[in-house]
Amino acid sequence: MKKGDKSNFSRRLFLKQSGILGAGIVAAGTNNSLYGFNKGDSTIPAVLGGTPVHKTGWTKWPIWDSSTDEELVLKVLRSGVWSRAKVVSEFERAWAEKIGTKRCLAVVNGTNALICALVNMGIGAGDEVIVPPYTFIGTIVPVLQVGAIPVFVDTDPATFQIDPDKIEEKITSRTKAILPVHILGLPADMLKIMDIAKKHNLLVLEDDCQAHLAEINHKKMGTFGYAGCFSFQNSKNMPIGEAGAIVSDDEHFMDKCYSYHNYGNPYGSLVGEVGAGTLLAGTKMRLTEYQAAIGLAQMKRIEEQAQTREKNAARLTSQIKEIPGIIPVKLSPGVTRAVYHLYPFRYNKEKFHNLSRSLFLKALSAEGVHCSRGYSQMNKMPYLNDAFTSKNYKKMYNPEDLDINLFNERNECPKNDKLCLEEAVWLSQWELLGPSSDMDDIAKAIEKIYKNAEKIKKEISI
Ligand SMILES: Cc1ncc(COP(=O)(O)O)c(C=O)c1O
């Protein structure tokens, strides 16, 4: 969508999107009469048939500028050079400069960026990698892909990030790395994490997939650990569609990553003649030229967008923090910029007459606010047992290491369970790109639900 475009709002459309036209909830219209509400009364919750607070739609995502961006892509198309060449290299130089690292390697996506980094950091069978449970599957899959075991450390519900004070108790003689994730675009406590890593001689690989331009002490995420990995998937604050990148200051490591992403062919300090013999057991993860062209175009606007999100997030926080039962996120120490890939807060149903989170979300959607409950518990999903019962894992580990019941016991994360199952509420990054009046609408919608929580609970049961 072109810059500044907003979606056309239609009441029927938002009802459809928020699932309110489904059976059961349609009955809300009938219930109106129970309270004698007048149709169109703005104080009636929209979920009970009232007028929604937000009627003007949202900024559409992704944003591009036809007058400049389309030409960049067409230029690549017309050149006939579509496989990795000059534009990808230009994108890598520009991203390294933006983040503040010596090098950047562009790859197909964030998941493969993490795989490439882990392999070339020497992490594999028999190793443990410390990870948060409050993340996307794309953080954990790479650990399993390289044959290592993820070890989950509970979440600090106040920050939504890995709790740094619980990391040390999970370190064993097998721990090789910490993989902190700056989830939701909010930096994890890198100051404490780096101290712990140093003390225990562990490598740190940052999952920066949601944290483009986020900072602690004016230093960007991706520059704290040994290496960092980004995603440029469509929903990300820097969207390309699908793409990823590894950043690091270690030139030899980056040469190895380059080689690995290009079939293991010689590159840089991995001396050899291309075509005369492949050096590493690599794979192919190369970005295309037209993806890099989109990336270069997007890079021009991410700073301004980050500023808008920051400003709007601050406005929204200042308003919703006054509503009982709404707990805004706390930023980690030293954060000088959070980039809000998602805007989270915690919901305490007790302050809302025990209105369940799902009903709260339904009521908020009805007010025209896009919202969701966020992540499920990454430490408790069937994919872990699937890996542990695989032929490869059985060859690499003792049965005790792969006992899923023991694993579950060791990887309990009760705070994370509560956050996932009861408390978390998310808004999307593009909701923070509109005018400040959009923030006022979100706050008003939440307040409206707060004031009407008892009524909503009585009228709708799901
Ligand atoms: C925290 C996190 N890690 C890893 C990934 C994987 O990135 P990709 O989808 O580009 O493979 C994502 C992206 O969705 C992510 O949000």
Coordinates of C-alpha atoms and ligand atoms in Angstrom, one line a residue:
M1 CA 0.0 0.0 0.0
K2 CA 1.2 3.5 -0.7
K3 CA 2.6 5.6 2.1
G4 CA -0.1 6.9 4.4
D5 CA -2.9 4.8 2.9
K6 CA -5.5 3.6 5.3
S7 CA -7.8 0.7 4.8
N8 CA -11.5 1.5 4.1
F9 CA -13.4 0.9 7.2
S10 CA -16.6 -0.9 7.0
R11 CA -18.5 -2.0 10.1
R12 CA -19.5 -5.3 8.4
L13 CA -15.9 -6.0 7.5
F14 CA -14.5 -5.5 10.9
L15 CA -17.3 -7.6 12.5
K16 CA -16.3 -10.3 10.0
Q17 CA -12.6 -9.9 10.7
S18 CA -13.1 -10.0 14.4
G19 CA -15.3 -13.1 14.2
I20 CA -18.3 -11.3 15.7
L21 CA -20.6 -12.3 12.9
G22 CA -20.1 -15.9 14.1
A23 CA -22.9 -17.9 15.8
G24 CA -23.4 -17.0 19.4
I25 CA -22.1 -13.5 19.3
V26 CA -24.5 -12.3 16.7
A27 CA -27.0 -12.7 19.5
A28 CA -25.4 -9.6 21.1
G29 CA -27.8 -7.5 19.0
T30 CA -30.8 -9.1 20.7
N31 CA -29.2 -8.7 24.1
N32 CA -29.1 -5.0 23.5
S33 CA -32.7 -4.8 24.4
L34 CA -32.1 -6.4 27.8
Y35 CA -30.3 -3.2 28.8
G36 CA -32.5 -0.9 26.8
F37 CA -29.4 0.4 24.9
N38 CA -30.1 2.7 22.0
K39 CA -28.6 1.7 18.6
G40 CA -25.6 3.8 17.8
D41 CA -25.0 4.8 21.5
S42 CA -21.3 5.3 21.7
T43 CA -21.1 4.2 25.3
I44 CA -22.5 0.7 24.4
P45 CA -19.6 -1.7 23.8
A46 CA -19.4 -2.5 20.1
V47 CA -19.4 -6.2 21.0
L48 CA -22.9 -5.7 22.3
G49 CA -24.1 -3.8 19.3
G50 CA -22.8 -0.3 20.1
T51 CA -20.8 2.0 17.8
P52 CA -17.1 1.1 17.6
V53 CA -14.6 3.7 19.0
H54 CA -12.2 3.4 16.0
K55 CA -13.8 3.9 12.7
T56 CA -11.1 5.3 10.5
G57 CA -9.1 2.1 9.6
W58 CA -5.3 1.6 10.1
T59 CA -2.2 2.2 8.2
K60 CA -1.8 -0.6 5.6
W61 CA 1.3 -2.8 5.7
P62 CA 3.7 -3.0 4.0
I63 CA 4.3 0.5 2.9
W64 CA 6.1 1.4 -0.4
D65 CA 6.5 4.4 -2.6
S66 CA 5.6 3.8 -6.2
S67 CA 7.6 6.7 -7.4
T68 CA 10.9 5.4 -6.2
D69 CA 10.7 1.8 -5.1
E70 CA 9.1 0.3 -8.2
E71 CA 11.9 1.7 -10.4
L72 CA 14.5 -0.1 -8.2
V73 CA 12.8 -3.4 -8.7
L74 CA 12.2 -2.9 -12.4
K75 CA 15.9 -2.0 -12.9
V76 CA 16.8 -5.4 -11.5
L77 CA 14.2 -7.1 -13.6
R78 CA 15.3 -5.4 -16.8
S79 CA 19.0 -6.2 -16.1
G80 CA 18.4 -9.9 -16.3
V81 CA 20.8 -10.4 -13.3
W82 CA 18.4 -11.8 -10.7
S83 CA 20.7 -14.1 -8.8
R84 CA 23.0 -12.7 -6.1
A85 CA 25.3 -10.0 -7.4
K86 CA 25.9 -6.2 -6.9
V87 CA 22.6 -5.2 -5.4
V88 CA 22.8 -7.9 -2.7
S89 CA 26.3 -6.7 -1.8
E90 CA 25.1 -3.1 -1.7
F91 CA 22.2 -4.1 0.6
E92 CA 24.7 -6.0 2.9
R93 CA 27.0 -3.0 3.1
A94 CA 24.1 -0.6 3.9
W95 CA 22.6 -2.9 6.6
A96 CA 26.0 -3.4 8.3
E97 CA 26.4 0.3 8.4
K98 CA 22.9 0.9 9.8
I99 CA 23.4 -1.6 12.5
G100 CA 27.1 -0.7 13.2
T101 CA 28.8 -4.0 12.5
K102 CA 31.8 -4.7 10.2
R103 CA 30.0 -7.2 8.1
C104 CA 26.5 -8.4 7.1
L105 CA 25.5 -11.4 5.0
A106 CA 22.1 -11.5 3.4
V107 CA 20.3 -14.9 3.4
V108 CA 16.9 -16.3 2.5
N109 CA 15.2 -15.7 5.9
G110 CA 15.7 -15.2 9.6
T111 CA 15.4 -18.9 10.4
N112 CA 18.2 -19.8 8.0
A113 CA 20.3 -16.8 9.2
L114 CA 20.2 -18.4 12.7
I115 CA 21.0 -21.9 11.3
C116 CA 24.0 -20.5 9.3
A117 CA 25.3 -18.6 12.4
L118 CA 24.9 -21.5 14.8
V119 CA 26.7 -23.9 12.4
N120 CA 29.6 -21.5 11.9
M121 CA 29.8 -20.8 15.6
G122 CA 30.5 -24.5 15.9
I123 CA 27.3 -25.4 17.7
G124 CA 25.9 -28.9 17.2
A125 CA 25.3 -32.3 18.7
G126 CA 25.9 -32.5 22.5
D127 CA 25.6 -28.8 23.0
E128 CA 23.0 -26.9 24.9
V129 CA 21.7 -23.5 23.9
I130 CA 19.9 -21.2 26.3
V131 CA 16.7 -19.8 24.8
P132 CA 13.5 -17.9 25.9
P133 CA 10.2 -19.7 25.7
Y134 CA 8.5 -16.4 24.8
T135 CA 9.4 -16.3 21.1
F136 CA 8.5 -17.4 17.6
I137 CA 9.2 -21.0 16.5
G138 CA 11.8 -19.6 14.1
T139 CA 14.2 -19.0 17.1
I140 CA 14.1 -22.7 18.3
V141 CA 14.0 -24.6 15.1
P142 CA 17.5 -23.6 14.2
V143 CA 18.8 -25.0 17.5
L144 CA 17.2 -28.4 16.7
Q145 CA 18.4 -28.2 13.0
V146 CA 22.0 -28.1 14.1
G147 CA 21.4 -31.0 16.5
A148 CA 21.7 -29.1 19.8
I149 CA 19.3 -29.1 22.7
P150 CA 17.3 -25.9 23.6
V151 CA 17.2 -25.1 27.3
F152 CA 14.4 -22.7 28.2
V153 CA 14.8 -20.0 30.8
D154 CA 11.6 -18.4 32.1
T155 CA 10.3 -15.0 31.0
D156 CA 10.2 -11.9 33.1
P157 CA 6.5 -11.0 32.7
A158 CA 7.2 -7.3 33.3
T159 CA 9.5 -7.0 30.2
F160 CA 8.2 -10.0 28.2
Q161 CA 11.9 -10.9 27.8
I162 CA 14.1 -13.8 29.0
D163 CA 14.7 -13.3 32.7
P164 CA 18.5 -12.7 33.0
D165 CA 18.4 -13.6 36.7
K166 CA 17.3 -17.1 35.9
I167 CA 20.0 -17.9 33.2
E168 CA 22.9 -19.0 35.4
E169 CA 20.9 -21.8 37.1
K170 CA 20.4 -23.4 33.7
I171 CA 24.1 -23.3 32.7
T172 CA 25.7 -26.8 32.6
S173 CA 29.0 -28.1 31.3
R174 CA 27.2 -28.6 27.9
T175 CA 26.0 -25.1 27.5
K176 CA 27.7 -23.4 24.6
A177 CA 25.7 -20.4 23.8
I178 CA 22.9 -18.0 24.9
L179 CA 20.4 -17.1 22.2
P180 CA 18.5 -14.0 23.6
V181 CA 15.6 -12.8 21.5
H182 CA 14.6 -9.1 21.6
I183 CA 11.0 -10.2 21.4
L184 CA 8.4 -7.8 20.2
G185 CA 11.2 -5.4 19.2
L186 CA 12.0 -4.7 22.8
P187 CA 15.6 -5.3 23.8
A188 CA 16.4 -8.2 26.2
D189 CA 18.7 -7.2 29.1
M190 CA 21.9 -7.5 27.1
L191 CA 24.0 -5.8 29.8
K192 CA 23.3 -8.6 32.2
I193 CA 23.3 -11.3 29.5
M194 CA 26.7 -10.3 28.2
D195 CA 28.2 -10.3 31.8
I196 CA 26.9 -13.8 32.3
A197 CA 28.2 -15.0 29.0
K198 CA 31.6 -13.6 29.8
K199 CA 31.7 -15.1 33.2
H200 CA 30.9 -18.6 31.8
N201 CA 32.7 -18.3 28.5
L202 CA 29.6 -18.7 26.4
L203 CA 28.9 -17.4 22.9
V204 CA 26.0 -15.1 22.4
L205 CA 23.9 -15.1 19.3
E206 CA 21.2 -12.4 19.2
D207 CA 17.9 -13.1 17.6
D208 CA 17.2 -9.6 16.2
C209 CA 14.5 -10.8 13.9
Q210 CA 12.0 -8.4 15.5
A211 CA 14.4 -5.7 16.6
H212 CA 15.5 -3.6 13.7
L213 CA 17.2 -0.5 15.0
A214 CA 16.3 -1.2 18.7
E215 CA 19.1 0.1 21.1
I216 CA 20.5 -0.2 24.5
N217 CA 22.8 2.8 25.5
H218 CA 22.5 4.0 21.8
K219 CA 24.1 0.7 20.6
K220 CA 22.0 -1.3 18.2
M221 CA 20.7 -4.8 18.8
G222 CA 22.9 -7.1 16.8
T223 CA 26.1 -5.5 18.1
F224 CA 26.2 -6.9 21.6
G225 CA 26.7 -10.6 21.0
Y226 CA 29.2 -12.5 18.8
A227 CA 26.7 -12.3 16.0
G228 CA 23.1 -11.2 15.4
C229 CA 20.4 -12.4 13.0
F230 CA 17.6 -10.4 11.4
S231 CA 14.4 -11.3 9.5
F232 CA 12.9 -9.2 6.8
Q233 CA 9.7 -11.2 6.4
N234 CA 6.6 -9.3 5.3
S235 CA 5.3 -8.4 8.8
K236 CA 8.6 -7.2 10.1
N237 CA 9.4 -3.5 10.7
M238 CA 11.8 -3.9 7.7
P239 CA 9.8 -6.0 5.2
I240 CA 11.1 -7.6 2.1
G241 CA 8.7 -10.4 1.9
E242 CA 11.2 -13.1 2.8
A243 CA 14.8 -12.4 3.6
G244 CA 17.2 -12.5 6.5
A245 CA 20.7 -11.4 7.5
I246 CA 23.6 -12.2 9.8
V247 CA 25.7 -9.4 11.2
S248 CA 29.1 -9.7 13.1
D249 CA 32.4 -8.0 13.5
D250 CA 34.3 -11.3 13.2
E251 CA 35.6 -11.3 9.6
H252 CA 36.6 -15.0 9.5
F253 CA 33.3 -16.1 10.9
M254 CA 31.5 -14.0 8.3
D255 CA 33.7 -15.5 5.5
K256 CA 32.6 -19.0 6.8
C257 CA 29.0 -17.9 6.8
Y258 CA 29.3 -16.6 3.3
S259 CA 30.9 -19.8 2.1
Y260 CA 28.3 -21.9 3.9
H261 CA 25.4 -20.0 2.3
N262 CA 27.0 -20.5 -1.1
Y263 CA 27.4 -24.3 -1.2
G264 CA 30.6 -24.1 0.9
N265 CA 32.6 -22.5 -2.0
P266 CA 35.7 -20.6 -1.1
Y267 CA 35.3 -17.0 0.1
G268 CA 37.6 -14.4 1.7
S269 CA 39.9 -16.0 4.2
L270 CA 38.6 -19.4 3.1
V271 CA 41.1 -19.5 0.3
G272 CA 40.6 -21.6 -2.8
E273 CA 39.5 -21.3 -6.3
V274 CA 35.7 -21.3 -7.0
G275 CA 34.9 -24.3 -9.1
A276 CA 38.2 -26.1 -8.2
G277 CA 36.9 -27.7 -5.0
T278 CA 34.3 -26.9 -2.4
L279 CA 35.7 -26.3 1.0
L280 CA 32.9 -26.5 3.5
A281 CA 29.9 -28.8 3.7
G282 CA 27.6 -25.8 3.0
T283 CA 24.2 -25.2 1.6
K284 CA 22.4 -22.6 -0.5
M285 CA 20.8 -19.6 1.2
R286 CA 21.4 -16.8 -1.3
L287 CA 19.2 -13.8 -1.6
T288 CA 18.1 -12.6 -5.0
E289 CA 18.8 -9.2 -6.5
Y290 CA 15.2 -8.0 -6.6
Q291 CA 14.7 -8.9 -2.9
A292 CA 17.8 -6.8 -2.1
A293 CA 16.4 -3.9 -4.2
I294 CA 13.2 -3.9 -2.1
G295 CA 15.4 -4.0 1.0
L296 CA 17.4 -1.0 -0.1
A297 CA 14.1 0.9 -0.7
Q298 CA 12.7 -0.1 2.7
M299 CA 15.8 0.9 4.5
K300 CA 15.2 4.5 3.6
R301 CA 12.1 4.7 5.7
I302 CA 12.7 2.5 8.7
E303 CA 14.3 5.3 10.8
E304 CA 11.3 7.6 10.4
Q305 CA 8.9 4.8 11.0
A306 CA 10.8 3.7 14.2
Q307 CA 10.4 7.3 15.5
T308 CA 6.7 7.3 14.8
R309 CA 6.1 4.0 16.6
E310 CA 8.2 5.2 19.5
K311 CA 6.2 8.4 19.8
N312 CA 2.9 6.7 19.5
A313 CA 3.8 3.9 21.9
A314 CA 4.8 6.5 24.5
R315 CA 1.4 8.3 24.1
L316 CA -0.5 5.1 24.3
T317 CA 1.4 3.9 27.4
S318 CA 0.8 7.2 29.2
Q319 CA -2.9 6.7 28.6
I320 CA -3.5 3.0 29.3
K321 CA -1.3 2.9 32.4
E322 CA -4.1 4.7 34.2
I323 CA -6.7 2.0 33.5
P324 CA -6.8 -0.6 36.3
G325 CA -5.9 -4.1 35.2
I326 CA -3.8 -2.9 32.2
I327 CA -0.1 -3.2 32.8
P328 CA 2.2 -1.7 30.2
V329 CA 5.5 -3.4 29.3
K330 CA 8.6 -2.3 31.2
L331 CA 11.8 -1.8 29.1
S332 CA 15.0 -3.5 30.0
P333 CA 17.8 -1.4 31.7
G334 CA 19.6 1.0 29.4
V335 CA 17.1 0.8 26.5
T336 CA 17.4 4.0 24.4
R337 CA 15.1 2.7 21.7
A338 CA 12.4 0.1 21.6
V339 CA 11.0 -0.5 18.1
Y340 CA 7.7 -2.2 19.0
H341 CA 7.4 -4.8 16.3
L342 CA 4.4 -5.5 18.6
Y343 CA 2.9 -3.4 21.3
P344 CA 2.3 -5.6 24.3
F345 CA 0.6 -5.1 27.6
R346 CA -0.6 -7.4 30.4
Y347 CA -4.3 -7.9 31.1
N348 CA -5.4 -8.6 34.7
K349 CA -9.0 -9.9 34.4
E350 CA -9.6 -9.5 38.1
K351 CA -9.8 -5.8 37.6
F352 CA -12.3 -6.3 34.7
H353 CA -14.9 -8.2 36.8
N354 CA -13.2 -11.5 35.7
L355 CA -13.9 -10.9 32.0
S356 CA -11.7 -13.5 30.3
R357 CA -8.9 -12.4 28.1
S358 CA -10.5 -13.9 25.1
L359 CA -13.7 -11.9 25.7
F360 CA -11.6 -8.8 26.3
L361 CA -9.9 -9.4 22.9
K362 CA -13.2 -10.0 21.2
A363 CA -14.6 -6.7 22.7
L364 CA -11.5 -4.8 21.7
S365 CA -11.6 -6.1 18.1
A366 CA -15.3 -5.1 18.0
E367 CA -14.2 -1.5 18.9
G368 CA -12.1 -1.6 15.7
V369 CA -8.7 -2.3 17.4
H370 CA -6.7 -5.2 15.9
C371 CA -5.3 -7.3 18.8
S372 CA -4.2 -10.8 19.7
R373 CA -3.2 -12.9 22.6
G374 CA 0.3 -13.5 21.3
Y375 CA 2.6 -16.5 21.6
S376 CA 1.9 -19.9 22.9
Q377 CA 4.3 -21.8 25.2
M378 CA 7.3 -22.6 23.0
N379 CA 8.7 -25.0 25.6
K380 CA 5.7 -27.2 25.6
M381 CA 5.0 -28.1 22.0
P382 CA 5.0 -31.4 20.1
Y383 CA 7.9 -30.4 17.8
L384 CA 10.3 -31.0 20.7
N385 CA 9.3 -34.6 21.1
D386 CA 9.4 -35.0 17.4
A387 CA 13.0 -34.0 17.3
F388 CA 13.9 -36.1 20.3
T389 CA 12.4 -39.2 18.8
S390 CA 14.1 -38.7 15.5
K391 CA 16.7 -41.1 14.2
N392 CA 19.4 -38.4 14.2
Y393 CA 18.8 -37.3 17.8
K394 CA 18.7 -41.0 19.0
K395 CA 22.2 -41.4 17.5
M396 CA 23.5 -38.2 19.0
Y397 CA 22.2 -38.4 22.6
N398 CA 21.6 -40.8 25.5
P399 CA 18.0 -41.9 26.2
E400 CA 18.0 -39.8 29.4
D401 CA 18.8 -36.6 27.5
L402 CA 15.8 -37.3 25.2
D403 CA 13.3 -38.3 27.9
I404 CA 10.5 -35.7 27.2
N405 CA 9.1 -35.9 30.7
L406 CA 12.5 -35.1 32.2
F407 CA 12.9 -32.4 29.6
N408 CA 9.6 -30.9 30.5
E409 CA 10.4 -30.9 34.2
R410 CA 13.7 -29.2 33.6
N411 CA 12.2 -26.7 31.3
E412 CA 9.2 -25.6 33.3
C413 CA 8.5 -21.8 32.8
P414 CA 5.6 -20.9 35.1
K415 CA 5.8 -17.2 34.6
N416 CA 5.8 -17.7 30.8
D417 CA 2.8 -20.0 31.1
K418 CA 0.7 -17.3 32.8
L419 CA 1.8 -14.7 30.3
C420 CA 0.9 -16.9 27.4
L421 CA -2.3 -18.4 28.8
E422 CA -3.8 -15.5 30.7
E423 CA -2.1 -12.1 30.5
A424 CA -0.5 -11.1 27.2
V425 CA -2.3 -8.8 24.7
W426 CA -0.6 -7.5 21.6
L427 CA -1.2 -4.8 19.1
S428 CA 0.6 -4.8 15.7
Q429 CA 3.4 -2.4 14.7
W430 CA 1.4 -0.9 11.9
E431 CA -1.2 0.3 14.4
L432 CA 1.5 2.6 15.8
L433 CA 2.2 4.2 12.4
G434 CA -1.0 6.3 12.2
P435 CA -1.9 9.7 13.7
S436 CA -1.8 10.1 17.5
S437 CA -5.6 10.1 17.4
D438 CA -5.4 6.3 16.6
M439 CA -3.6 5.9 20.0
D440 CA -6.3 7.9 21.7
D441 CA -8.9 5.6 20.1
I442 CA -7.1 2.5 21.4
A443 CA -7.0 3.9 24.9
K444 CA -10.6 4.9 24.8
A445 CA -11.7 1.5 23.5
I446 CA -9.9 -0.2 26.4
E447 CA -11.4 2.2 28.9
K448 CA -14.8 1.6 27.4
I449 CA -14.4 -2.2 27.9
Y450 CA -13.1 -1.6 31.4
K451 CA -16.3 0.4 32.3
N452 CA -18.6 -2.1 30.7
A453 CA -16.7 -5.3 31.6
E454 CA -19.5 -6.6 33.9
K455 CA -22.1 -6.1 31.2
I456 CA -20.0 -7.8 28.5
K457 CA -19.4 -10.7 30.8
K458 CA -23.0 -11.1 31.6
E459 CA -24.2 -10.9 28.0
I460 CA -21.6 -13.0 26.2
S461 CA -20.2 -16.3 27.3
I462 CA -17.7 -18.2 25.2
Ligands
LIG1 C1 11.8 -13.9 17.0 C2 11.9 -14.5 15.6 N1 12.9 -15.4 15.4 C3 13.1 -15.9 14.1 C4 12.2 -15.6 13.1 C5 12.4 -16.3 11.8 O1 12.5 -15.4 10.7 P1 11.9 -15.8 9.3 O2 10.4 -15.8 9.4 O3 12.5 -14.7 8.4 O4 12.5 -17.1 9.0 C6 11.2 -14.7 13.3 C7 10.3 -14.3 12.2 O5 9.2 -14.5 12.1 C8 11.0 -14.2 14.6 O6 10.0 -13.3 14.9

